[in-house]
């Protein structure tokens, strides 16, 4: 919405007195018709002095009735590029970045550049954020990025030239993917297997509601400077949760802070109505150090751990490939909405609304059919819908229906993939692994604006490319292991014990008995606080630090 390009035409200084009241007349006199539409980048190269003298002696009624554009035979005149700037149709947007700095015609590539720079920011931000998330923790890194995003986005509202605005949008791009990922990782690490789907669905419902709400904000606030403030300053309210939102106990155990982890677990137990022994914190810390031993030292994990073994390497590559396809298509379809024609705000609103029924259907589907099957079906459905647009490119209604089906498919896949990835990557490299996959995936938002720009000549070309990506990703998803009902792997060794497989048995396959037993033992250990036992989260993290 910030860089929306409204209809525009060349400005003709001699005809300026008549532009406001007789816009159609001025356009007919000065702008040639190309491809059954008025040219946006060319004007007639003619002597307008005679036309001005003619117009000066005509009454308003005559100007409304008279076919004065035939004066001087304009259709036989030579054409030239716009020499004096442009007039813009401001009926929908009073001001955008495009109208502010005339990013049209030979400068239209700067609009695509802005999207590319935003995507590069996301790529760099994800790379840095992966380390900060595992070094600082989930909560501090989230609030650091949130503050940076608010400052950069609000500052862009007072940018005095395009270059400054572009630099600030790069900074905003640094933060957005990380802000979305950090709370999700934190939530997944704080719940058991039976609640992961709930957390995933609720977070994505909130995201889609945000899209719908954003359409309403844009409908009310259409000036790009005020819109930048309207979408950034309200985020300050999230800092009210700083003293309520806890750190991940899994991460605290992984970085040798058992006392802090135990305090978080104790608060969680109190909120959930579970009674623990009075000296629970001391017992957890004592058993943590006893299990580690006096000579054990903390082992740091890096990005190379994702590639040290063949099994982990293949999982990382497949997840990254699918993540790339999903990110490219989700962003691409969002950018593509204006190309559908009609009201851009309505298209944006509709793109957000169609996601909501998808999440309602996913809720039971993920619990009973598994992650892998749903991911595959979603990507294939979205891909086929996108490719099919090549057959119905002339029918706007069918194009809109296929677009919505494709949006539903990619929205579903976008929900399932982070859940599946978080359950495949072990705790010690989960933040790093998911950040790596999302970093590579952010190459998609860098390339997709260029593909959409190419689509100006062939409307369905971007949809065909995006459909091919989804179909390919859907096939590769069948190689990943099913994780429904299984405990999160804590160490790389535990992750290695889960092999790759092709094709599920029945909607996700059966959960092996060993994993069911492990889940049962986990719940029994966590509830056995009166027996002075350390919960399975602590035990798993203790083992991970002894590797």
Coordinates of C-alpha atoms in Angstrom, one line a residue:
X1 CA 0.0 0.0 0.0
X2 CA 2.9 2.4 0.7
X3 CA 4.2 2.0 -2.9
X4 CA 0.9 1.7 -4.7
X5 CA 1.0 3.1 -8.2
X6 CA -2.2 4.9 -9.2
X7 CA -3.2 5.8 -12.7
X8 CA -1.2 8.7 -14.1
X9 CA -0.7 10.8 -17.2
X10 CA 1.7 13.4 -18.5
X11 CA 1.5 16.9 -17.2
X12 CA 1.0 19.6 -19.8
X13 CA 1.7 23.1 -18.3
X14 CA -0.4 25.0 -21.0
X15 CA -3.5 23.0 -20.1
X16 CA -3.1 23.2 -16.3
X17 CA -6.0 25.8 -15.8
X18 CA -8.5 23.1 -17.1
X19 CA -7.1 20.0 -15.4
X20 CA -9.2 20.1 -12.2
X21 CA -12.6 20.7 -13.8
X22 CA -12.1 19.1 -17.2
X23 CA -9.7 16.2 -16.6
X24 CA -11.0 14.0 -19.3
X25 CA -10.8 16.9 -21.8
X26 CA -7.2 17.6 -21.0
X27 CA -6.3 13.9 -21.2
X28 CA -7.9 13.6 -24.6
X29 CA -6.1 16.6 -25.9
X30 CA -2.6 15.7 -24.7
X31 CA -2.3 11.9 -24.1
X32 CA -2.2 9.3 -26.9
X33 CA -4.0 5.9 -26.6
X34 CA -1.8 2.8 -26.6
X35 CA -3.2 -0.8 -26.3
X36 CA -6.7 0.5 -25.8
X37 CA -5.7 2.7 -22.8
X38 CA -4.3 6.1 -22.3
X39 CA -0.5 6.1 -22.2
X40 CA 1.0 6.8 -18.8
X41 CA 4.5 7.7 -20.1
X42 CA 3.9 9.5 -23.3
X43 CA 2.3 12.8 -24.5
X44 CA 1.6 14.4 -27.8
X45 CA 4.4 16.6 -29.1
X46 CA 2.3 19.5 -30.5
X47 CA 1.8 23.2 -30.3
X48 CA -0.7 23.8 -27.4
X49 CA -0.9 27.6 -27.9
X50 CA -3.7 27.3 -30.5
X51 CA -5.6 24.9 -28.2
X52 CA -5.3 27.3 -25.3
X53 CA -6.7 30.2 -27.4
X54 CA -9.6 28.0 -28.5
X55 CA -10.4 26.9 -24.9
X56 CA -10.3 30.4 -23.5
X57 CA -13.3 31.4 -25.7
X58 CA -15.5 28.4 -24.8
X59 CA -18.1 28.4 -22.1
X60 CA -18.2 25.5 -19.5
X61 CA -21.2 24.0 -21.2
X62 CA -19.4 24.0 -24.6
X63 CA -16.3 22.5 -23.1
X64 CA -18.4 19.7 -21.7
X65 CA -20.2 19.0 -25.0
X66 CA -17.7 19.8 -27.6
X67 CA -15.4 17.1 -29.0
X68 CA -12.5 19.5 -28.9
X69 CA -9.8 16.8 -28.8
X70 CA -10.0 16.7 -32.6
X71 CA -8.5 20.2 -32.8
X72 CA -5.3 20.0 -34.7
X73 CA -5.7 16.3 -35.4
X74 CA -3.8 15.0 -32.3
X75 CA -3.8 11.4 -33.5
X76 CA -1.5 12.5 -36.3
X77 CA 0.9 14.3 -33.9
X78 CA 4.2 12.9 -32.9
X79 CA 4.6 11.5 -29.4
X80 CA 7.3 12.2 -26.8
X81 CA 8.0 11.1 -23.2
X82 CA 6.6 13.1 -20.4
X83 CA 8.5 16.3 -20.1
X84 CA 6.9 18.2 -17.2
X85 CA 6.1 15.5 -14.7
X86 CA 2.8 13.7 -14.1
X87 CA -0.7 14.0 -12.8
X88 CA -2.0 11.2 -10.6
X89 CA -5.4 9.8 -9.9
X90 CA -5.7 10.4 -6.1
X91 CA -9.2 9.1 -5.7
X92 CA -7.9 6.0 -3.8
X93 CA -4.6 7.1 -2.4
X94 CA -4.0 10.8 -1.7
X95 CA -0.2 10.2 -1.5
X96 CA 2.1 7.2 -1.9
X97 CA 5.8 6.8 -2.1
X98 CA 5.4 6.5 -5.9
X99 CA 3.5 9.8 -6.2
X100 CA 5.8 11.5 -3.7
X101 CA 9.0 10.9 -5.7
X102 CA 7.5 10.2 -9.2
X103 CA 8.5 6.5 -9.3
X104 CA 6.8 5.8 -12.7
X105 CA 7.8 5.2 -16.3
X106 CA 11.6 5.1 -16.5
X107 CA 11.8 5.2 -12.7
X108 CA 9.3 2.5 -12.1
X109 CA 12.1 0.0 -11.5
X110 CA 12.7 1.7 -8.1
X111 CA 9.4 0.3 -6.9
X112 CA 10.7 -3.2 -7.5
X113 CA 14.0 -2.2 -6.0
X114 CA 12.2 -1.2 -2.8
X115 CA 10.7 -4.7 -2.5
X116 CA 14.0 -6.3 -3.3
X117 CA 15.8 -4.2 -0.6
X118 CA 13.1 -5.1 1.9
X119 CA 13.7 -8.8 1.1
X120 CA 17.5 -8.5 1.4
X121 CA 16.9 -6.9 4.9
X122 CA 14.8 -9.9 5.8
X123 CA 17.6 -12.3 4.7
X124 CA 20.3 -10.5 6.7
X125 CA 18.0 -10.1 9.7
X126 CA 17.1 -13.8 9.8
X127 CA 20.8 -14.7 9.7
X128 CA 21.7 -12.4 12.6
X129 CA 18.6 -13.2 14.5
X130 CA 19.3 -16.9 14.5
X131 CA 22.4 -16.4 16.6
X132 CA 20.9 -13.7 18.8
X133 CA 18.0 -16.0 19.6
X134 CA 20.2 -18.8 20.8
X135 CA 22.7 -16.4 22.4
X136 CA 20.5 -13.9 24.2
X137 CA 17.4 -16.0 24.5
X138 CA 14.0 -15.9 22.9
X139 CA 12.5 -13.0 24.9
X140 CA 15.4 -10.4 24.8
X141 CA 16.0 -10.9 21.1
X142 CA 12.3 -10.4 20.3
X143 CA 12.1 -7.1 22.2
X144 CA 15.3 -5.8 20.7
X145 CA 14.1 -6.4 17.2
X146 CA 10.6 -5.0 18.0
X147 CA 12.1 -1.7 19.2
X148 CA 14.3 -1.5 16.1
X149 CA 11.3 -2.1 13.9
X150 CA 9.2 0.6 15.6
X151 CA 11.9 3.2 15.4
X152 CA 12.8 2.5 11.7
X153 CA 9.2 2.3 10.5
X154 CA 8.2 5.5 12.3
X155 CA 11.3 7.3 11.1
X156 CA 10.5 6.3 7.5
X157 CA 7.3 8.5 7.8
X158 CA 9.5 11.6 7.9
X159 CA 12.0 10.5 5.2
X160 CA 12.9 13.5 3.0
X161 CA 14.0 11.6 -0.1
X162 CA 13.7 8.2 -1.6
X163 CA 17.2 7.1 -0.7
X164 CA 16.6 7.7 3.0
X165 CA 13.2 6.0 2.9
X166 CA 14.8 3.0 1.1
X167 CA 17.5 2.7 3.8
X168 CA 14.9 2.7 6.6
X169 CA 12.8 0.1 4.8
X170 CA 15.9 -2.1 4.7
X171 CA 16.1 -1.8 8.5
X172 CA 12.4 -2.6 8.8
X173 CA 13.0 -5.7 6.6
X174 CA 15.7 -6.8 9.1
X175 CA 13.2 -7.1 11.8
X176 CA 9.9 -8.4 10.4
X177 CA 10.7 -12.1 9.9
X178 CA 12.5 -12.3 13.3
X179 CA 9.5 -10.6 15.1
X180 CA 7.2 -13.2 13.7
X181 CA 9.4 -16.2 14.4
X182 CA 10.6 -15.5 18.0
X183 CA 7.3 -15.7 19.8
X184 CA 6.4 -18.8 17.8
X185 CA 9.6 -20.6 18.8
X186 CA 9.0 -19.6 22.4
X187 CA 5.5 -20.9 22.5
X188 CA 6.4 -24.2 20.9
X189 CA 9.1 -24.8 23.5
X190 CA 6.8 -24.1 26.4
X191 CA 4.1 -26.6 25.6
X192 CA 3.8 -30.3 25.2
X193 CA 3.1 -32.2 22.0
X194 CA -0.6 -32.2 22.4
X195 CA -0.7 -28.3 22.5
X196 CA 1.6 -27.5 19.6
X197 CA -1.2 -27.5 17.1
X198 CA -3.2 -25.2 19.3
X199 CA -0.4 -22.7 19.6
X200 CA 0.3 -22.8 15.8
X201 CA -3.3 -22.4 14.8
X202 CA -4.1 -19.6 17.3
X203 CA -0.9 -17.7 16.3
X204 CA -1.8 -17.9 12.6
X205 CA -5.5 -16.9 13.2
X206 CA -4.1 -13.8 15.0
X207 CA -1.8 -13.1 12.0
X208 CA -4.7 -13.3 9.5
X209 CA -6.9 -11.1 11.7
X210 CA -4.1 -8.7 11.6
X211 CA -4.1 -8.7 7.8
X212 CA -7.9 -8.0 7.8
X213 CA -7.4 -5.3 10.4
X214 CA -4.6 -3.8 8.3
X215 CA -7.0 -3.5 5.4
X216 CA -9.3 -1.5 7.6
X217 CA -6.4 0.7 8.7
X218 CA -5.4 1.4 5.1
X219 CA -9.0 2.1 4.2
X220 CA -9.1 4.9 6.8
X221 CA -5.5 6.1 6.6
X222 CA -4.4 6.3 3.0
X223 CA -1.6 8.8 3.1
X224 CA 1.7 6.8 3.1
X225 CA 3.3 8.9 5.9
X226 CA 0.4 8.6 8.3
X227 CA 0.1 4.9 7.4
X228 CA 3.7 4.3 8.4
X229 CA 3.0 5.7 11.8
X230 CA -0.3 3.9 12.1
X231 CA 1.2 0.5 11.6
X232 CA 4.3 1.1 13.8
X233 CA 3.5 3.1 16.9
X234 CA 0.7 0.8 18.2
X235 CA 3.4 -1.9 18.5
X236 CA 4.7 0.0 21.6
X237 CA 1.8 -1.7 23.5
X238 CA 3.6 -5.0 23.2
X239 CA 6.2 -3.8 25.7
X240 CA 3.5 -4.0 28.3
X241 CA 4.0 -7.8 28.1
X242 CA 7.7 -7.6 28.9
X243 CA 7.4 -8.5 32.6
X244 CA 4.7 -11.2 31.9
X245 CA 6.3 -13.1 29.0
X246 CA 8.7 -15.7 30.4
X247 CA 11.9 -17.0 28.9
X248 CA 11.9 -20.5 27.4
X249 CA 12.8 -23.1 30.1
X250 CA 14.2 -25.3 27.4
X251 CA 16.6 -22.6 26.3
X252 CA 17.6 -21.8 29.9
X253 CA 18.5 -25.5 30.5
X254 CA 20.4 -25.6 27.2
X255 CA 22.6 -22.7 28.3
X256 CA 23.3 -24.1 31.9
X257 CA 20.8 -21.9 33.8
X258 CA 18.8 -24.5 35.6
X259 CA 17.8 -22.3 38.5
X260 CA 16.1 -19.7 36.2
X261 CA 14.5 -22.6 34.3
X262 CA 13.1 -24.1 37.4
X263 CA 11.6 -20.8 38.5
X264 CA 9.8 -20.5 35.2
X265 CA 8.5 -24.1 35.5
X266 CA 7.4 -23.3 39.1
X267 CA 5.3 -20.3 37.8
X268 CA 3.9 -22.5 35.0
X269 CA 2.9 -25.1 37.5
X270 CA 1.2 -22.6 39.8
X271 CA -0.8 -21.1 36.8
X272 CA -1.8 -24.6 35.7
X273 CA -2.9 -25.7 39.2
X274 CA -0.1 -28.2 39.7
X275 CA 1.5 -28.4 43.2
X276 CA 5.3 -28.8 43.5
X277 CA 7.4 -29.3 46.5
X278 CA 8.6 -26.2 48.4
X279 CA 12.3 -26.7 47.5
X280 CA 11.5 -27.5 43.8
X281 CA 14.0 -24.9 42.4
X282 CA 16.9 -26.2 44.5
X283 CA 16.1 -29.8 43.7
X284 CA 16.1 -29.1 39.9
X285 CA 19.4 -27.2 40.1
X286 CA 21.0 -29.9 42.3
X287 CA 20.0 -32.8 40.0
X288 CA 21.0 -30.8 36.9
X289 CA 24.6 -30.3 38.2
X290 CA 24.7 -33.9 39.6
X291 CA 23.7 -35.3 36.2
X292 CA 26.3 -33.1 34.4
X293 CA 29.1 -34.0 36.6
X294 CA 31.9 -31.6 37.8
X295 CA 34.1 -32.0 34.8
X296 CA 31.4 -31.5 32.1
X297 CA 31.6 -28.2 30.2
X298 CA 29.0 -26.6 28.1
X299 CA 29.1 -27.4 24.4
X300 CA 28.3 -24.7 22.0
X301 CA 26.5 -25.5 18.8
X302 CA 26.9 -23.8 15.4
X303 CA 25.5 -23.9 12.0
X304 CA 27.8 -26.7 10.9
X305 CA 26.0 -29.0 13.3
X306 CA 23.1 -28.9 10.8
X307 CA 25.3 -30.6 8.2
X308 CA 27.7 -32.9 10.1
X309 CA 25.7 -36.0 9.5
X310 CA 23.9 -37.3 6.4
X311 CA 20.6 -37.6 8.1
X312 CA 20.6 -34.0 9.6
X313 CA 22.0 -32.6 6.3
X314 CA 19.1 -34.1 4.3
X315 CA 16.5 -32.9 6.7
X316 CA 17.9 -29.4 6.7
X317 CA 18.1 -29.2 2.9
X318 CA 14.5 -30.5 2.4
X319 CA 13.1 -28.2 5.1
X320 CA 15.0 -25.2 3.5
X321 CA 13.8 -26.0 0.0
X322 CA 10.2 -26.2 1.1
X323 CA 10.5 -23.1 3.2
X324 CA 11.9 -21.2 0.2
X325 CA 9.0 -22.3 -1.9
X326 CA 6.4 -21.3 0.7
X327 CA 8.0 -17.9 1.5
X328 CA 8.4 -17.1 -2.2
X329 CA 4.8 -18.0 -3.1
X330 CA 3.2 -16.4 0.0
X331 CA 5.0 -13.1 -0.5
X332 CA 4.5 -13.4 -4.3
X333 CA 0.7 -13.8 -4.0
X334 CA 0.5 -10.9 -1.6
X335 CA 2.4 -8.7 -4.0
X336 CA 0.3 -10.0 -6.9
X337 CA -3.1 -9.0 -5.5
X338 CA -3.1 -5.5 -7.3
X339 CA -2.6 -7.2 -10.6
X340 CA -6.0 -8.9 -10.2
X341 CA -7.6 -5.5 -10.9
X342 CA -10.5 -3.8 -9.1
X343 CA -10.1 -2.3 -5.6
X344 CA -6.6 -3.1 -4.2
X345 CA -7.7 -2.7 -0.6
X346 CA -10.6 -5.1 -1.2
X347 CA -8.3 -7.6 -2.8
X348 CA -5.9 -7.3 0.2
X349 CA -8.9 -7.7 2.6
X350 CA -10.1 -10.8 0.7
X351 CA -6.6 -12.3 0.7
X352 CA -6.6 -12.1 4.5
X353 CA -10.2 -13.4 5.0
X354 CA -9.7 -16.6 2.9
X355 CA -6.9 -17.7 5.3
X356 CA -9.3 -17.9 8.3
X357 CA -11.4 -21.0 7.2
X358 CA -8.1 -22.7 6.3
X359 CA -7.0 -22.6 9.9
X360 CA -10.3 -23.9 11.2
X361 CA -10.0 -26.9 8.9
X362 CA -6.3 -27.4 9.9
X363 CA -7.1 -27.7 13.6
X364 CA -8.6 -31.2 13.4
X365 CA -6.5 -32.1 10.4
X366 CA -3.1 -31.7 12.1
X367 CA -4.2 -33.7 15.1
X368 CA -5.6 -36.7 13.1
X369 CA -3.9 -36.7 9.8
X370 CA -0.4 -35.6 10.7
X371 CA 1.9 -32.7 9.6
X372 CA 3.5 -34.2 6.5
X373 CA 0.3 -35.2 4.7
X374 CA -1.4 -31.8 5.3
X375 CA 1.7 -30.0 4.1
X376 CA 1.9 -32.1 0.9
X377 CA -1.8 -31.7 0.1
X378 CA -1.8 -27.9 0.8
X379 CA 1.2 -27.3 -1.4
X380 CA -0.1 -29.4 -4.3
X381 CA -3.6 -27.8 -4.1
X382 CA -2.1 -24.3 -4.1
X383 CA 0.3 -25.2 -6.9
X384 CA -2.3 -26.7 -9.2
X385 CA -4.6 -23.6 -8.6
X386 CA -1.8 -21.2 -9.6
X387 CA -0.8 -23.2 -12.7
X388 CA -4.4 -23.5 -13.8
X389 CA -4.7 -19.7 -14.1
X390 CA -2.8 -20.0 -17.4
X391 CA -5.9 -21.6 -18.9
X392 CA -8.4 -19.0 -17.6
X393 CA -6.3 -15.8 -17.8
X394 CA -9.1 -14.0 -19.7
X395 CA -11.8 -14.6 -17.1
X396 CA -11.3 -12.3 -14.2
X397 CA -13.8 -14.1 -11.9
X398 CA -12.2 -17.5 -12.4
X399 CA -8.8 -15.9 -11.9
X400 CA -9.9 -14.5 -8.6
X401 CA -11.3 -17.8 -7.5
X402 CA -8.1 -19.7 -8.4
X403 CA -6.1 -17.0 -6.7
X404 CA -8.1 -17.5 -3.5
X405 CA -7.6 -21.3 -3.7
X406 CA -3.9 -20.8 -4.2
X407 CA -3.8 -18.3 -1.2
X408 CA -5.6 -20.9 1.0
X409 CA -3.2 -23.6 0.0
X410 CA -0.1 -21.6 0.7
X411 CA -1.6 -20.2 3.9
X412 CA -2.1 -23.8 5.1
X413 CA 1.4 -24.9 4.1
X414 CA 2.8 -21.8 5.8
X415 CA 1.2 -22.9 9.1
X416 CA 2.3 -26.5 8.9
X417 CA 5.9 -26.1 7.9
X418 CA 7.2 -24.1 10.9
X419 CA 5.4 -26.6 13.2
X420 CA 6.9 -29.5 11.4
X421 CA 10.4 -27.9 11.3
X422 CA 10.3 -27.0 15.0
X423 CA 9.5 -30.7 15.8
X424 CA 12.3 -32.0 13.5
X425 CA 15.2 -29.7 14.6
X426 CA 16.6 -30.6 18.0
X427 CA 16.4 -28.0 20.8
X428 CA 20.1 -27.3 20.9
X429 CA 20.0 -26.0 17.2
X430 CA 16.3 -25.4 16.8
X431 CA 16.5 -21.6 16.7
X432 CA 19.6 -21.8 14.5
X433 CA 18.1 -24.4 12.2
X434 CA 14.8 -22.5 11.7
X435 CA 16.7 -19.3 11.2
X436 CA 18.9 -20.9 8.6
X437 CA 16.0 -22.3 6.6
X438 CA 14.1 -19.0 6.8
X439 CA 17.3 -17.1 5.8
X440 CA 17.7 -19.1 2.6
X441 CA 13.9 -18.8 2.1
X442 CA 14.2 -15.0 2.2
X443 CA 16.0 -15.2 -1.2
X444 CA 12.4 -15.7 -2.5
X445 CA 11.1 -12.3 -1.5
X446 CA 14.2 -10.8 -3.2
X447 CA 13.5 -12.6 -6.5
X448 CA 9.7 -12.6 -6.5
X449 CA 9.3 -8.8 -7.1
X450 CA 11.4 -9.1 -10.2
X451 CA 9.2 -12.0 -11.4
X452 CA 6.0 -10.0 -10.7
X453 CA 7.6 -7.1 -12.6
X454 CA 8.1 -9.4 -15.6
X455 CA 4.4 -10.3 -15.3
X456 CA 3.4 -6.8 -16.5
X457 CA 3.8 -8.3 -20.0
X458 CA 2.3 -11.7 -19.3
X459 CA -0.1 -11.6 -16.4
X460 CA -0.1 -15.3 -15.5
X461 CA 3.7 -15.8 -15.7
X462 CA 4.3 -15.2 -12.0
X463 CA 1.5 -17.5 -11.0
X464 CA 2.8 -20.3 -13.2
X465 CA 6.3 -20.0 -11.7
X466 CA 4.9 -19.9 -8.1
X467 CA 2.7 -22.9 -8.9
X468 CA 5.7 -24.9 -10.1
X469 CA 7.5 -24.1 -6.8
X470 CA 4.6 -25.3 -4.7
X471 CA 4.2 -28.6 -6.6
X472 CA 7.9 -29.3 -6.3
X473 CA 7.9 -28.5 -2.6
X474 CA 4.9 -30.7 -2.0
X475 CA 6.6 -33.7 -3.5
X476 CA 9.8 -33.2 -1.4
X477 CA 7.7 -32.9 1.8
X478 CA 6.9 -36.6 1.5
X479 CA 10.5 -37.4 2.4
X480 CA 10.3 -35.8 5.9
X481 CA 9.5 -37.8 9.0
X482 CA 6.0 -37.5 10.6
X483 CA 6.2 -35.9 14.0
X484 CA 2.6 -36.1 15.2
X485 CA 2.4 -37.1 18.8
X486 CA 6.1 -37.4 19.3
X487 CA 8.4 -35.6 21.8
X488 CA 10.6 -32.8 20.6
X489 CA 14.2 -34.1 20.0
X490 CA 16.5 -32.4 22.5
X491 CA 19.9 -33.3 21.2
X492 CA 21.3 -33.9 17.8
X493 CA 21.7 -37.6 18.7
X494 CA 18.0 -37.9 19.4
X495 CA 17.3 -36.2 16.1
X496 CA 19.6 -38.7 14.3
X497 CA 17.4 -41.6 15.6
X498 CA 14.5 -40.3 13.5
X499 CA 15.1 -41.4 9.9
X500 CA 13.8 -39.9 6.7
X501 CA 11.0 -41.7 5.0
X502 CA 8.9 -41.5 1.9
X503 CA 5.1 -41.6 1.8
X504 CA 3.2 -41.9 5.1
X505 CA 1.2 -45.0 5.9
X506 CA -2.2 -43.7 6.7
X507 CA -2.4 -39.9 7.0
X508 CA 0.8 -39.4 8.8
X509 CA 1.7 -43.0 9.8
X510 CA 1.6 -44.7 13.1
X511 CA 3.6 -43.3 16.0
X512 CA 6.3 -45.9 17.0
X513 CA 5.8 -47.5 20.3
X514 CA 9.1 -46.2 21.6
X515 CA 8.0 -42.6 21.0
X516 CA 4.6 -43.2 22.7
X517 CA 6.4 -44.7 25.7
X518 CA 8.7 -41.6 25.8
X519 CA 5.7 -39.2 25.7
X520 CA 4.1 -41.2 28.5
X521 CA 7.2 -41.2 30.6
X522 CA 7.7 -37.4 30.0
X523 CA 4.2 -36.7 31.4
X524 CA 4.8 -39.0 34.3
X525 CA 8.1 -37.4 35.1
X526 CA 6.8 -33.9 34.9
X527 CA 3.9 -34.6 37.3
X528 CA 6.0 -36.5 39.8
X529 CA 7.2 -33.4 41.6
X530 CA 6.4 -35.0 45.0
X531 CA 8.9 -37.7 44.3
X532 CA 11.6 -35.1 44.0
X533 CA 12.2 -36.0 40.3
X534 CA 13.6 -33.7 37.7
X535 CA 11.2 -33.4 34.7
X536 CA 12.1 -34.8 31.3
X537 CA 12.8 -31.4 29.9
X538 CA 15.6 -30.9 32.4
X539 CA 16.9 -34.5 31.9
X540 CA 17.0 -34.0 28.1
X541 CA 18.8 -30.7 28.4
X542 CA 21.3 -32.2 30.8
X543 CA 22.0 -34.9 28.3
X544 CA 22.4 -32.4 25.5
X545 CA 25.0 -30.4 27.4
X546 CA 27.1 -33.6 28.0
X547 CA 27.5 -34.2 24.3

